PDB file of C-alpha atoms and ligand atoms in Angstrom:
ATOM      1  CA  UNK A 609      21.327-213.838 -49.382  1.00 95.00           C
ATOM      2  CA  UNK A 610      18.470-212.304 -47.409  1.00 98.00           C
ATOM      3  CA  UNK A 611      15.438-214.370 -46.363  1.00 98.00           C
ATOM      4  CA  UNK A 612      11.962-212.888 -46.375  1.00 97.00           C
ATOM      5  CA  UNK A 613       8.255-213.239 -47.007  1.00 96.00           C
ATOM      6  CA  UNK A 614       5.529-211.835 -49.194  1.00 95.00           C
ATOM      7  CA  UNK A 615       3.946-209.439 -46.721  1.00 94.00           C
ATOM      8  CA  UNK A 616       0.147-209.162 -46.853  1.00 89.00           C
ATOM      9  CA  UNK A 617      -1.170-205.605 -46.621  1.00 86.00           C
ATOM     10  CA  UNK A 618      -4.315-206.843 -44.888  1.00 87.00           C
ATOM     11  CA  UNK A 619      -3.912-206.352 -41.161  1.00 89.00           C
ATOM     12  CA  UNK A 620      -1.660-203.351 -41.640  1.00 93.00           C
ATOM     13  CA  UNK A 621       1.802-203.008 -43.120  1.00 96.00           C
ATOM     14  CA  UNK A 622       3.461-201.939 -39.857  1.00 97.00           C
ATOM     15  CA  UNK A 623       1.918-204.686 -37.712  1.00 95.00           C
ATOM     16  CA  UNK A 624       2.772-207.351 -40.280  1.00 94.00           C
ATOM     17  CA  UNK A 625       6.317-206.106 -40.767  1.00 96.00           C
ATOM     18  CA  UNK A 626       7.023-206.046 -37.029  1.00 96.00           C
ATOM     19  CA  UNK A 627       5.615-209.562 -36.692  1.00 93.00           C
ATOM     20  CA  UNK A 628       7.779-211.091 -39.431  1.00 94.00           C
ATOM     21  CA  UNK A 629      10.819-209.115 -38.278  1.00 96.00           C
ATOM     22  CA  UNK A 630      10.507-211.052 -35.022  1.00 95.00           C
ATOM     23  CA  UNK A 631      10.959-214.250 -37.024  1.00 93.00           C
ATOM     24  CA  UNK A 632      14.144-212.918 -38.588  1.00 95.00           C
ATOM     25  CA  UNK A 633      12.604-211.673 -41.838  1.00 97.00           C
ATOM     26  CA  UNK A 634      15.240-209.611 -43.713  1.00 98.00           C
ATOM     27  CA  UNK A 635      13.470-208.665 -46.947  1.00 98.00           C
ATOM     28  CA  UNK A 636       9.851-208.391 -48.110  1.00 98.00           C
ATOM     29  CA  UNK A 637       7.714-208.520 -51.200  1.00 98.00           C
ATOM     30  CA  UNK A 638       4.432-206.595 -51.349  1.00 97.00           C
ATOM     31  CA  UNK A 639       1.719-205.743 -53.831  1.00 96.00           C
ATOM     32  CA  UNK A 640       1.756-202.028 -54.578  1.00 94.00           C
ATOM     33  CA  UNK A 641      -2.055-202.028 -54.807  1.00 91.00           C
ATOM     34  CA  UNK A 642      -4.955-204.468 -55.033  1.00 89.00           C
ATOM     35  CA  UNK A 643      -3.468-207.327 -57.120  1.00 88.00           C
ATOM     36  CA  UNK A 644      -6.814-208.116 -58.753  1.00 90.00           C
ATOM     37  CA  UNK A 645      -7.842-204.561 -59.698  1.00 91.00           C
ATOM     38  CA  UNK A 646      -7.037-202.599 -62.848  1.00 94.00           C
ATOM     39  CA  UNK A 647      -6.869-199.282 -61.059  1.00 90.00           C
ATOM     40  CA  UNK A 648      -4.475-198.379 -58.293  1.00 92.00           C
ATOM     41  CA  UNK A 649      -5.624-195.893 -55.686  1.00 91.00           C
ATOM     42  CA  UNK A 650      -3.693-192.618 -55.815  1.00 94.00           C
ATOM     43  CA  UNK A 651      -0.464-192.946 -53.843  1.00 95.00           C
ATOM     44  CA  UNK A 652      -0.724-191.973 -50.199  1.00 96.00           C
ATOM     45  CA  UNK A 653       2.721-190.418 -49.850  1.00 97.00           C
ATOM     46  CA  UNK A 654       2.518-190.075 -46.106  1.00 97.00           C
ATOM     47  CA  UNK A 655       1.673-193.775 -45.668  1.00 96.00           C
ATOM     48  CA  UNK A 656       4.333-194.889 -48.150  1.00 97.00           C
ATOM     49  CA  UNK A 657       6.977-192.753 -46.423  1.00 98.00           C
ATOM     50  CA  UNK A 658       6.005-194.282 -43.078  1.00 98.00           C
ATOM     51  CA  UNK A 659       6.377-197.769 -44.518  1.00 98.00           C
ATOM     52  CA  UNK A 660       9.735-196.933 -46.069  1.00 98.00           C
ATOM     53  CA  UNK A 661      11.012-195.501 -42.757  1.00 98.00           C
ATOM     54  CA  UNK A 662       9.816-198.505 -40.774  1.00 98.00           C
ATOM     55  CA  UNK A 663      11.442-200.975 -43.182  1.00 98.00           C
ATOM     56  CA  UNK A 664      14.669-198.960 -42.957  1.00 98.00           C
ATOM     57  CA  UNK A 665      14.472-198.800 -39.170  1.00 98.00           C
ATOM     58  CA  UNK A 666      13.998-202.582 -38.966  1.00 98.00           C
ATOM     59  CA  UNK A 667      16.742-203.209 -41.581  1.00 98.00           C
ATOM     60  CA  UNK A 668      14.311-204.994 -43.883  1.00 98.00           C
ATOM     61  CA  UNK A 669      15.604-204.647 -47.456  1.00 98.00           C
ATOM     62  CA  UNK A 670      15.319-204.796 -50.349  1.00 98.00           C
ATOM     63  CA  UNK A 671      11.597-204.223 -50.798  1.00 98.00           C
ATOM     64  CA  UNK A 672      10.343-206.144 -53.840  1.00 98.00           C
ATOM     65  CA  UNK A 673       7.067-205.202 -55.549  1.00 98.00           C
ATOM     66  CA  UNK A 674       4.947-207.913 -57.180  1.00 98.00           C
ATOM     67  CA  UNK A 675       2.822-206.534 -60.013  1.00 97.00           C
ATOM     68  CA  UNK A 676      -0.905-207.292 -60.313  1.00 96.00           C
ATOM     69  CA  UNK A 677      -1.926-210.662 -61.762  1.00 94.00           C
ATOM     70  CA  UNK A 678      -4.214-208.992 -64.299  1.00 96.00           C
ATOM     71  CA  UNK A 679      -1.340-207.520 -66.278  1.00 98.00           C
ATOM     72  CA  UNK A 680      -0.886-209.349 -69.579  1.00 98.00           C
ATOM     73  CA  UNK A 681       1.575-207.721 -71.944  1.00 98.00           C
ATOM     74  CA  UNK A 682       0.849-210.467 -74.500  1.00 98.00           C
ATOM     75  CA  UNK A 683      -2.906-209.830 -74.538  1.00 98.00           C
ATOM     76  CA  UNK A 684      -4.507-209.748 -78.003  1.00 96.00           C
ATOM     77  CA  UNK A 685      -7.289-207.510 -76.741  1.00 97.00           C
ATOM     78  CA  UNK A 686      -6.288-203.880 -77.356  1.00 97.00           C
ATOM     79  CA  UNK A 687      -8.302-202.865 -74.298  1.00 98.00           C
ATOM     80  CA  UNK A 688      -6.609-205.363 -71.909  1.00 98.00           C
ATOM     81  CA  UNK A 689      -3.256-204.600 -73.468  1.00 98.00           C
ATOM     82  CA  UNK A 690      -3.593-200.854 -72.890  1.00 98.00           C
ATOM     83  CA  UNK A 691      -4.853-201.382 -69.333  1.00 98.00           C
ATOM     84  CA  UNK A 692      -1.932-203.736 -68.690  1.00 98.00           C
ATOM     85  CA  UNK A 693       0.557-201.146 -69.890  1.00 98.00           C
ATOM     86  CA  UNK A 694      -0.901-198.372 -67.714  1.00 97.00           C
ATOM     87  CA  UNK A 695      -1.018-200.569 -64.635  1.00 98.00           C
ATOM     88  CA  UNK A 696       2.560-201.741 -65.121  1.00 98.00           C
ATOM     89  CA  UNK A 697       3.723-198.132 -65.648  1.00 98.00           C
ATOM     90  CA  UNK A 698       1.931-197.143 -62.468  1.00 97.00           C
ATOM     91  CA  UNK A 699       3.470-200.077 -60.589  1.00 98.00           C
ATOM     92  CA  UNK A 700       6.971-199.058 -61.696  1.00 98.00           C
ATOM     93  CA  UNK A 701       6.327-195.523 -60.407  1.00 98.00           C
ATOM     94  CA  UNK A 702       4.964-196.869 -57.136  1.00 98.00           C
ATOM     95  CA  UNK A 703       8.045-199.089 -56.704  1.00 98.00           C
ATOM     96  CA  UNK A 704      10.179-195.985 -57.044  1.00 98.00           C
ATOM     97  CA  UNK A 705       8.265-194.323 -54.180  1.00 98.00           C
ATOM     98  CA  UNK A 706       9.055-197.375 -52.036  1.00 98.00           C
ATOM     99  CA  UNK A 707      12.707-197.266 -53.055  1.00 98.00           C
ATOM    100  CA  UNK A 708      12.120-200.800 -54.331  1.00 98.00           C
ATOM    101  CA  UNK A 709      14.746-201.943 -56.839  1.00 98.00           C
ATOM    102  CA  UNK A 710      12.546-204.646 -58.408  1.00 98.00           C
ATOM    103  CA  UNK A 711       9.071-205.150 -59.858  1.00 98.00           C
ATOM    104  CA  UNK A 712       8.179-208.784 -60.520  1.00 98.00           C
ATOM    105  CA  UNK A 713       6.014-209.533 -63.564  1.00 98.00           C
ATOM    106  CA  UNK A 714       4.498-212.741 -64.947  1.00 98.00           C
ATOM    107  CA  UNK A 715       5.507-212.695 -68.626  1.00 97.00           C
ATOM    108  CA  UNK A 716       1.942-213.023 -69.957  1.00 97.00           C
ATOM    109  CA  UNK A 717      -0.544-215.280 -71.741  1.00 98.00           C
ATOM    110  CA  UNK A 718      -0.552-215.470 -75.521  1.00 98.00           C
ATOM    111  CA  UNK A 719      -4.197-216.548 -75.576  1.00 97.00           C
ATOM    112  CA  UNK A 720      -3.778-218.876 -78.551  1.00 96.00           C
ATOM    113  CA  UNK A 721      -1.663-216.605 -80.750  1.00 96.00           C
ATOM    114  CA  UNK A 722       1.383-218.815 -80.203  1.00 97.00           C
ATOM    115  CA  UNK A 723       4.541-218.589 -78.126  1.00 98.00           C
ATOM    116  CA  UNK A 724       6.701-216.686 -80.608  1.00 98.00           C
ATOM    117  CA  UNK A 725       4.183-213.918 -81.446  1.00 98.00           C
ATOM    118  CA  UNK A 726       3.304-213.681 -77.752  1.00 98.00           C
ATOM    119  CA  UNK A 727       6.928-213.187 -76.720  1.00 98.00           C
ATOM    120  CA  UNK A 728       7.456-210.673 -79.542  1.00 98.00           C
ATOM    121  CA  UNK A 729       4.498-208.625 -78.319  1.00 98.00           C
ATOM    122  CA  UNK A 730       5.885-208.665 -74.778  1.00 98.00           C
ATOM    123  CA  UNK A 731       9.269-207.431 -76.049  1.00 98.00           C
ATOM    124  CA  UNK A 732       7.661-204.702 -78.167  1.00 98.00           C
ATOM    125  CA  UNK A 733       5.485-203.570 -75.263  1.00 98.00           C
ATOM    126  CA  UNK A 734       8.362-203.367 -72.799  1.00 98.00           C
ATOM    127  CA  UNK A 735      10.492-201.508 -75.381  1.00 98.00           C
ATOM    128  CA  UNK A 736       7.780-198.893 -75.711  1.00 98.00           C
ATOM    129  CA  UNK A 737       7.244-198.449 -71.965  1.00 98.00           C
ATOM    130  CA  UNK A 738      10.868-198.583 -70.798  1.00 98.00           C
ATOM    131  CA  UNK A 739      11.793-194.954 -71.505  1.00 97.00           C
ATOM    132  CA  UNK A 740       9.029-193.750 -69.156  1.00 98.00           C
ATOM    133  CA  UNK A 741      10.016-195.941 -66.211  1.00 98.00           C
ATOM    134  CA  UNK A 742      11.838-194.444 -63.234  1.00 98.00           C
ATOM    135  CA  UNK A 743      15.563-194.957 -62.754  1.00 97.00           C
ATOM    136  CA  UNK A 744      16.587-197.518 -60.171  1.00 98.00           C
ATOM    137  CA  UNK A 745      13.621-199.856 -60.663  1.00 98.00           C
ATOM    138  CA  UNK A 746      14.212-203.002 -62.691  1.00 98.00           C
ATOM    139  CA  UNK A 747      11.498-205.188 -64.184  1.00 98.00           C
ATOM    140  CA  UNK A 748      11.993-208.880 -63.354  1.00 98.00           C
ATOM    141  CA  UNK A 749      10.395-211.608 -65.459  1.00 98.00           C
ATOM    142  CA  UNK A 750       9.070-214.377 -63.234  1.00 98.00           C
ATOM    143  CA  UNK A 751       9.049-217.927 -64.577  1.00 98.00           C
ATOM    144  CA  UNK A 752       5.560-219.431 -64.707  1.00 98.00           C
ATOM    145  CA  UNK A 753       4.086-222.907 -64.206  1.00 96.00           C
ATOM    146  CA  UNK A 754       3.162-222.885 -67.890  1.00 96.00           C
ATOM    147  CA  UNK A 755      -0.541-223.695 -67.559  1.00 95.00           C
ATOM    148  CA  UNK A 756      -2.842-222.753 -70.448  1.00 96.00           C
ATOM    149  CA  UNK A 757      -1.121-220.311 -72.764  1.00 97.00           C
ATOM    150  CA  UNK A 758       1.205-218.864 -70.118  1.00 97.00           C
ATOM    151  CA  UNK A 759       4.504-217.595 -71.463  1.00 98.00           C
ATOM    152  CA  UNK A 760       7.803-217.724 -69.603  1.00 98.00           C
ATOM    153  CA  UNK A 761       7.718-221.238 -68.156  1.00 98.00           C
ATOM    154  CA  UNK A 762      11.010-222.195 -69.808  1.00 98.00           C
ATOM    155  CA  UNK A 763      14.447-220.646 -69.529  1.00 98.00           C
ATOM    156  CA  UNK A 764      14.482-220.262 -73.310  1.00 98.00           C
ATOM    157  CA  UNK A 765      11.305-218.135 -73.267  1.00 98.00           C
ATOM    158  CA  UNK A 766      12.583-215.937 -70.438  1.00 98.00           C
ATOM    159  CA  UNK A 767      15.900-215.579 -72.289  1.00 98.00           C
ATOM    160  CA  UNK A 768      14.082-214.607 -75.484  1.00 98.00           C
ATOM    161  CA  UNK A 769      12.601-211.552 -73.742  1.00 98.00           C
ATOM    162  CA  UNK A 770      15.581-210.724 -71.507  1.00 98.00           C
ATOM    163  CA  UNK A 771      18.162-210.980 -74.290  1.00 98.00           C
ATOM    164  CA  UNK A 772      16.125-208.653 -76.526  1.00 98.00           C
ATOM    165  CA  UNK A 773      17.357-205.767 -74.343  1.00 98.00           C
ATOM    166  CA  UNK A 774      20.802-204.436 -73.505  1.00 98.00           C
ATOM    167  CA  UNK A 775      22.524-206.300 -70.679  1.00 96.00           C
ATOM    168  CA  UNK A 776      21.179-205.410 -67.247  1.00 97.00           C
ATOM    169  CA  UNK A 777      17.943-203.781 -68.499  1.00 98.00           C
ATOM    170  CA  UNK A 778      15.691-206.586 -67.216  1.00 98.00           C
ATOM    171  CA  UNK A 779      16.217-209.379 -64.715  1.00 98.00           C
ATOM    172  CA  UNK A 780      14.618-212.663 -63.669  1.00 98.00           C
ATOM    173  CA  UNK A 781      12.728-213.787 -60.582  1.00 98.00           C
ATOM    174  CA  UNK A 782      12.892-217.563 -60.157  1.00 98.00           C
ATOM    175  CA  UNK A 783       9.920-219.268 -58.502  1.00 98.00           C
ATOM    176  CA  UNK A 784      10.804-222.831 -57.471  1.00 98.00           C
ATOM    177  CA  UNK A 785       7.181-224.062 -57.389  1.00 97.00           C
ATOM    178  CA  UNK A 786       6.521-222.693 -60.878  1.00 98.00           C
ATOM    179  CA  UNK A 787       9.777-224.159 -62.208  1.00 98.00           C
ATOM    180  CA  UNK A 788       8.904-227.542 -60.699  1.00 98.00           C
ATOM    181  CA  UNK A 789       5.393-227.442 -62.193  1.00 98.00           C
ATOM    182  CA  UNK A 790       6.947-226.549 -65.549  1.00 98.00           C
ATOM    183  CA  UNK A 791       9.091-229.679 -65.361  1.00 98.00           C
ATOM    184  CA  UNK A 792      12.424-228.538 -63.876  1.00 98.00           C
ATOM    185  CA  UNK A 793      13.860-230.773 -61.165  1.00 98.00           C
ATOM    186  CA  UNK A 794      14.238-228.576 -58.106  1.00 97.00           C
ATOM    187  CA  UNK A 795      13.873-231.650 -55.908  1.00 96.00           C
ATOM    188  CA  UNK A 796      17.501-232.767 -56.033  1.00 97.00           C
ATOM    189  CA  UNK A 797      20.902-231.095 -55.722  1.00 97.00           C
ATOM    190  CA  UNK A 798      21.802-232.463 -59.163  1.00 98.00           C
ATOM    191  CA  UNK A 799      18.625-231.044 -60.685  1.00 98.00           C
ATOM    192  CA  UNK A 800      19.267-227.600 -59.216  1.00 98.00           C
ATOM    193  CA  UNK A 801      22.890-227.598 -60.440  1.00 98.00           C
ATOM    194  CA  UNK A 802      21.740-228.546 -63.916  1.00 98.00           C
ATOM    195  CA  UNK A 803      19.072-225.824 -63.895  1.00 98.00           C
ATOM    196  CA  UNK A 804      21.559-223.158 -62.823  1.00 98.00           C
ATOM    197  CA  UNK A 805      24.037-224.258 -65.502  1.00 98.00           C
ATOM    198  CA  UNK A 806      21.303-223.969 -68.085  1.00 98.00           C
ATOM    199  CA  UNK A 807      20.350-220.531 -66.720  1.00 98.00           C
ATOM    200  CA  UNK A 808      23.982-219.431 -66.994  1.00 98.00           C
ATOM    201  CA  UNK A 809      24.142-220.581 -70.615  1.00 98.00           C
ATOM    202  CA  UNK A 810      20.820-218.919 -71.588  1.00 97.00           C
ATOM    203  CA  UNK A 811      21.085-215.587 -69.782  1.00 97.00           C
ATOM    204  CA  UNK A 812      23.939-215.466 -67.265  1.00 98.00           C
ATOM    205  CA  UNK A 813      23.259-215.951 -63.560  1.00 98.00           C
ATOM    206  CA  UNK A 814      23.985-212.274 -62.866  1.00 97.00           C
ATOM    207  CA  UNK A 815      20.469-211.653 -64.239  1.00 98.00           C
ATOM    208  CA  UNK A 816      18.846-213.767 -61.532  1.00 98.00           C
ATOM    209  CA  UNK A 817      17.809-211.076 -59.035  1.00 98.00           C
ATOM    210  CA  UNK A 818      15.129-212.611 -56.768  1.00 98.00           C
ATOM    211  CA  UNK A 819      14.224-216.137 -55.642  1.00 98.00           C
ATOM    212  CA  UNK A 820      10.673-217.170 -54.741  1.00 98.00           C
ATOM    213  CA  UNK A 821      11.129-220.103 -52.377  1.00 97.00           C
ATOM    214  CA  UNK A 822       7.977-222.209 -52.545  1.00 97.00           C
ATOM    215  CA  UNK A 823       7.451-225.929 -52.243  1.00 96.00           C
ATOM    216  CA  UNK A 824       4.752-227.350 -54.538  1.00 95.00           C
ATOM    217  CA  UNK A 825       1.568-229.310 -53.798  1.00 94.00           C
ATOM    218  CA  UNK A 826       1.587-230.750 -57.315  1.00 95.00           C
ATOM    219  CA  UNK A 827       3.672-233.242 -59.272  1.00 95.00           C
ATOM    220  CA  UNK A 828       6.671-232.122 -61.295  1.00 97.00           C
ATOM    221  CA  UNK A 829       5.617-231.146 -64.809  1.00 96.00           C
ATOM    222  CA  UNK A 830       1.929-230.795 -63.860  1.00 95.00           C
ATOM    223  CA  UNK A 831       1.828-227.149 -65.060  1.00 95.00           C
ATOM    224  CA  UNK A 832      -0.349-226.284 -62.082  1.00 94.00           C
ATOM    225  CA  UNK A 833       0.579-223.437 -59.719  1.00 93.00           C
ATOM    226  CA  UNK A 834      -0.007-224.593 -56.112  1.00 93.00           C
ATOM    227  CA  UNK A 835       2.430-223.442 -53.450  1.00 93.00           C
ATOM    228  CA  UNK A 836       3.187-225.489 -50.332  1.00 93.00           C
ATOM    229  CA  UNK A 837       5.187-224.887 -47.156  1.00 93.00           C
ATOM    230  CA  UNK A 838       8.914-225.612 -47.348  1.00 93.00           C
ATOM    231  CA  UNK A 839       9.637-229.302 -46.936  1.00 92.00           C
ATOM    232  CA  UNK A 840       5.972-230.363 -46.928  1.00 92.00           C
ATOM    233  CA  UNK A 841       5.422-230.493 -50.675  1.00 94.00           C
ATOM    234  CA  UNK A 842       6.566-232.558 -53.638  1.00 95.00           C
ATOM    235  CA  UNK A 843       9.873-230.717 -54.037  1.00 97.00           C
ATOM    236  CA  UNK A 844      11.329-231.608 -50.629  1.00 92.00           C
ATOM    237  CA  UNK A 845      14.335-229.976 -48.986  1.00 95.00           C
ATOM    238  CA  UNK A 846      17.361-231.281 -50.926  1.00 96.00           C
ATOM    239  CA  UNK A 847      16.929-228.907 -53.838  1.00 96.00           C
ATOM    240  CA  UNK A 848      16.194-225.919 -51.601  1.00 97.00           C
ATOM    241  CA  UNK A 849      19.388-226.605 -49.673  1.00 97.00           C
ATOM    242  CA  UNK A 850      21.423-226.644 -52.887  1.00 97.00           C
ATOM    243  CA  UNK A 851      19.744-223.501 -54.220  1.00 97.00           C
ATOM    244  CA  UNK A 852      20.295-221.565 -50.979  1.00 96.00           C
ATOM    245  CA  UNK A 853      23.936-222.513 -50.724  1.00 94.00           C
ATOM    246  CA  UNK A 854      25.063-221.005 -54.013  1.00 96.00           C
ATOM    247  CA  UNK A 855      27.388-218.034 -53.718  1.00 94.00           C
ATOM    248  CA  UNK A 856      24.640-215.425 -54.162  1.00 96.00           C
ATOM    249  CA  UNK A 857      25.160-211.712 -53.692  1.00 96.00           C
ATOM    250  CA  UNK A 858      24.706-210.685 -50.021  1.00 96.00           C
ATOM    251  CA  UNK A 859      21.555-208.678 -50.855  1.00 96.00           C
ATOM    252  CA  UNK A 860      19.884-211.326 -53.019  1.00 97.00           C
ATOM    253  CA  UNK A 861      16.309-211.774 -51.698  1.00 98.00           C
ATOM    254  CA  UNK A 862      14.880-215.274 -51.187  1.00 98.00           C
ATOM    255  CA  UNK A 863      11.176-214.759 -50.551  1.00 98.00           C
ATOM    256  CA  UNK A 864       8.489-217.142 -49.317  1.00 96.00           C
ATOM    257  CA  UNK A 865       5.079-217.038 -50.987  1.00 96.00           C
ATOM    258  CA  UNK A 866       3.533-219.929 -49.154  1.00 88.00           C
ATOM    259  CA  UNK A 867      -0.123-220.249 -48.139  1.00 72.00           C
ATOM    260  CA  UNK A 868      -1.624-219.009 -44.874  1.00 61.00           C
ATOM    261  CA  UNK A 869       0.478-215.922 -44.939  1.00 54.00           C
ATOM    262  CA  UNK A 870      -0.075-213.910 -41.808  1.00 56.00           C
ATOM    263  CA  UNK A 871      -0.035-216.985 -39.594  1.00 68.00           C
ATOM    264  CA  UNK A 872       2.646-218.922 -37.762  1.00 87.00           C
ATOM    265  CA  UNK A 873       3.690-220.500 -41.063  1.00 91.00           C
ATOM    266  CA  UNK A 874       5.874-217.486 -41.846  1.00 91.00           C
ATOM    267  CA  UNK A 875       7.982-218.256 -38.797  1.00 93.00           C
ATOM    268  CA  UNK A 876       8.153-221.983 -39.544  1.00 94.00           C
ATOM    269  CA  UNK A 877       9.046-221.479 -43.204  1.00 95.00           C
ATOM    270  CA  UNK A 878      11.711-218.879 -42.415  1.00 95.00           C
ATOM    271  CA  UNK A 879      13.195-221.231 -39.829  1.00 96.00           C
ATOM    272  CA  UNK A 880      13.139-224.058 -42.362  1.00 96.00           C
ATOM    273  CA  UNK A 881      15.047-221.961 -44.921  1.00 96.00           C
ATOM    274  CA  UNK A 882      17.517-220.692 -42.341  1.00 96.00           C
ATOM    275  CA  UNK A 883      18.298-224.204 -41.167  1.00 95.00           C
ATOM    276  CA  UNK A 884      18.963-225.306 -44.766  1.00 95.00           C
ATOM    277  CA  UNK A 885      21.236-222.316 -45.263  1.00 90.00           C
ATOM    278  CA  UNK A 886      23.288-223.113 -42.186  1.00 84.00           C
ATOM    279  CA  UNK A 887      23.628-226.884 -41.884  1.00 61.00           C
TER     280      UNK A 887
HETATM  281 ZN1  LIG B 724       4.394-214.255 -59.065  1.00 57.14          ZN
HETATM  282 ZN1  LIG B 725       6.323-216.458 -57.278  1.00 57.14          ZN
END
């Protein structure tokens, strides 16, 4: 298990990476471009190569790419759908330039069409795009809080998409705050054990590739996505301790996406996770 943070690009990649490295950050997640824009600027190969070298030099790995929030593979609007496909394709290519093994994607919003048709459209879209994606980059479906018509808040929905492809094609990124908001009990050791057993039955735990370690400001089952610093939210530390202490692969990233990124909270949250891992 490697502990890390979502690294903001504001303030400079190098400066931010050196700062979090000082706090013992071992892995990072970044946006490949502006997360709220449809178009990505053309890749600056020199800058990307510098970033890759620095991460290698500081032994920060793996690099995880989070895709833009705008992408909705379940969109009913042909225009949004096409734009979503192009941006995801571009993100997969960009991840390859970073040597990043994973791109994290929110499954999508069905917009009223219903869960089943929404999931089917997501599967069909991924099937079509897959052949064009670079080798060595895997798409990870992130569980959602399930607000509105968001897909992928339950293990069954994630499994529906994941199991539509040959084993190992896709993976899952588990966000604790989203899971909590969707009703899963990440607040107790028992709850976490039960969740992981259910995950194993639905998809197999070998498909769980990245953890997003976030406490939640909101009540369990509220379907609202509000991250909080570790130990200060509604989830509390017992579940985090249990989740961290599973026998994960040595390179499994556990990444913080808590508010006030770029401040001292990165250090405090990393220390909080490390203490739970060790005690
Ligand atoms: Zn996310
Ligand atoms: Zn997340």
